[in-house]
Amino acid sequence: MGYKVAVVGATGNVGREMLDILAERGFPVSEVVPLASSRSLGTEVSFGDKTLKTKVLDNYDFSDVDICLMSAGGDVSKAWSPKIAAQGCVVIDNSSAWRYDAEVPLIVPEVNADAIVGFTKKNIIANPNCSTAQLVVALKPLHDEYQIKRVVVSTYQSVSGAGKEGMDELFEQTRAVFVTDPVEPKKFPKRIAFNLIPHIDVFMEDGFTKEEWKMMAETKKILDPKIKLTATCVRVPVFISHSESVNVEFAKPVTADEARDILREAPGVLVIDKHEPGGYITPHEAAGEDATYISRIREDNTVENGLAFWCVSDNLRKGAALNAVQIAEVLVNRKLIKPKAEKAA
Ligand SMILES: NC(=O)c1ccc[n+]([C@@H]2O[C@H](COP(=O)([O-])OP(=O)(O)OC[C@H]3O[C@@H](n4cnc5c(N)ncnc54)[C@H](OP(=O)(O)O)[C@@H]3O)[C@@H](O)[C@H]2O)c1
């Protein structure tokens, strides 16, 4: 017997990817229900070789649903997740609404799967921000071996991180530049085509942006509160996959060769690191893939025990949909939930 799974935000970038990944990985479903806003009533979405018609979230009855993959933004999640959870359905949320709540586990299965046990307090599990997910997958095996003291990360984040409107804006502006039409920023604060923008999410009082703050706070919650991290988050004109330039300072001495060997064995990581033209990964190549790719591993001799590397992953997959499905797999594989239909039988 399988699980009844609802996907909220099924017509969005992440939601569609969730449906694909559930099918690709053969998640044990009895039924999948795609949900979105009333704008999308009846919109067809693919689930494996099936076509499903989208239903409306408002007033949907979750009492026989086992797992809800929630991917419709923070406001929708704040309003709906507690109501859905109260109906005995475990919510795995992709927004930032619940990530910093002490009663909600924030999970990247390769890093802190054991922290999932606390999920019953609210029946909600949070998925981290896309840039944090790939970063902690890369940092965890190095932290276990050498103990991280400080991380400096600069991100190069694709427009799909801003939803389908972000992708449309890059496409539209690129077309406009070629045909010499006026270029109008709508979703992003400045032109994104043939440009980049050092500003993602709102500004905080200290001058960092919320996206940068999220990386700091989430790395501490998932990996280790003692880790110091500073980030600069930049939106770049790439459709899919986030890239990161990472500098790490460890407590113990590290060599690039050792770090490469450790990362080669790490779950979820693929090392592509040849010191020759093209011997590294780019966002275009990582799109549609599950791995967190690491390239350009080298010792950083400007600090004691320093290491630098380049990290790329598909933000819609490991940064969102894949991680959410992996969390659902942890629930199932560890027998933390049973299908409601089985309990009733
Ligand atoms: N993109 C990423 O890299 C990424 C990574 C991590 C987390 N996330 C998070 O994932 C969520 C979705 O992102 P996305 O990129 O998929 O955005 P998106 O492409 O803009 O899609 C948004 C989805 O939410 C639905 N929605 C909006 N308002 C709704 C409402 N009132 N009731 C029900 N459904 C509603 C939309 O339905 P309609 O089509 O009917 O409007 C659509 O299906 C966000 O919380 C985002 O922060 C995204």
Tab-separated table of C-alpha atoms and ligand atoms in Angstrom, residues 9-15 36-37 39-40 57 71-74 76 94-95 99 128 130 160-161 163-164 315-316 319-320, ligand 1:
chain	number	residue	atom	x	y	z
A	9	GLY	CA	2.216	24.622	-5.954
A	10	ALA	CA	2.103	21.831	-8.549
A	11	THR	CA	2.014	24.276	-11.467
A	12	GLY	CA	5.187	26.072	-10.329
A	13	ASN	CA	8.838	25.404	-11.115
A	14	VAL	CA	9.475	23.445	-7.934
A	15	GLY	CA	6.081	21.695	-7.870
A	36	ALA	CA	-2.465	25.225	-6.805
A	37	SER	CA	-4.434	28.478	-6.741
A	39	ARG	CA	-6.077	30.357	-11.387
A	40	SER	CA	-4.854	26.858	-12.176
A	57	LEU	CA	-5.942	24.308	-2.477
A	71	SER	CA	5.792	24.714	-2.535
A	72	ALA	CA	3.619	27.782	-2.906
A	73	GLY	CA	5.559	30.470	-1.039
A	74	GLY	CA	5.794	31.589	2.587
A	76	VAL	CA	0.491	30.266	1.638
A	94	ASN	CA	9.863	24.568	0.789
A	95	SER	CA	9.358	28.161	1.890
A	99	ARG	CA	12.794	26.979	8.890
A	128	PRO	CA	16.321	24.776	3.481
A	130	CYS	CA	18.346	26.380	-2.245
A	160	SER	CA	14.593	30.018	-11.508
A	161	GLY	CA	15.271	30.618	-7.808
A	163	GLY	CA	10.043	31.168	-9.615
A	164	LYS	CA	8.578	30.998	-13.077
A	315	ASN	CA	18.424	24.676	-7.409
A	316	LEU	CA	15.049	23.246	-8.405
A	319	GLY	CA	17.825	23.031	-3.721
A	320	ALA	CA	14.117	22.273	-3.455
B	1	LIG	N1	12.933	27.999	-7.106
B	1	LIG	C1	13.824	27.600	-6.207
B	1	LIG	O1	15.032	27.434	-6.466
B	1	LIG	C2	13.391	27.323	-4.824
B	1	LIG	C3	14.278	26.698	-3.975
B	1	LIG	C4	13.899	26.460	-2.662
B	1	LIG	C5	12.652	26.833	-2.261
B	1	LIG	N2	11.801	27.447	-3.128
B	1	LIG	C6	10.482	27.815	-2.628
B	1	LIG	O2	9.486	27.022	-3.273
B	1	LIG	C7	8.279	27.767	-3.384
B	1	LIG	C8	7.795	27.772	-4.827
B	1	LIG	O3	8.789	28.243	-5.693
B	1	LIG	P1	8.656	28.130	-7.271
B	1	LIG	O4	9.992	28.487	-7.779
B	1	LIG	O5	8.031	26.837	-7.700
B	1	LIG	O6	7.589	29.310	-7.588
B	1	LIG	P2	6.632	29.476	-8.852
B	1	LIG	O7	7.218	28.844	-10.057
B	1	LIG	O8	6.304	30.925	-8.903
B	1	LIG	O9	5.301	28.668	-8.457
B	1	LIG	C9	4.480	29.047	-7.375
B	1	LIG	C10	3.409	27.984	-7.166
B	1	LIG	O10	2.633	28.336	-6.026
B	1	LIG	C11	1.263	28.340	-6.380
B	1	LIG	N3	0.500	29.305	-5.608
B	1	LIG	C12	0.716	30.642	-5.518
B	1	LIG	N4	-0.236	31.197	-4.723
B	1	LIG	C13	-1.045	30.188	-4.304
B	1	LIG	C14	-2.212	30.123	-3.479
B	1	LIG	N5	-2.728	31.215	-2.911
B	1	LIG	N6	-2.788	28.907	-3.269
B	1	LIG	C15	-2.279	27.801	-3.851
B	1	LIG	N7	-1.197	27.799	-4.658
B	1	LIG	C16	-0.591	28.982	-4.874
B	1	LIG	C17	1.262	28.698	-7.840
B	1	LIG	O11	0.016	28.336	-8.400
B	1	LIG	P3	-0.597	29.147	-9.667
B	1	LIG	O12	0.145	28.626	-10.877
B	1	LIG	O13	-2.035	28.740	-9.626
B	1	LIG	O14	-0.361	30.601	-9.407
B	1	LIG	C18	2.435	27.857	-8.333
B	1	LIG	O15	2.024	26.516	-8.494
B	1	LIG	C19	8.606	29.135	-2.796
B	1	LIG	O16	8.249	29.088	-1.429
B	1	LIG	C20	10.091	29.243	-2.923
B	1	LIG	O17	10.647	30.111	-1.989
B	1	LIG	C21	12.127	27.679	-4.399
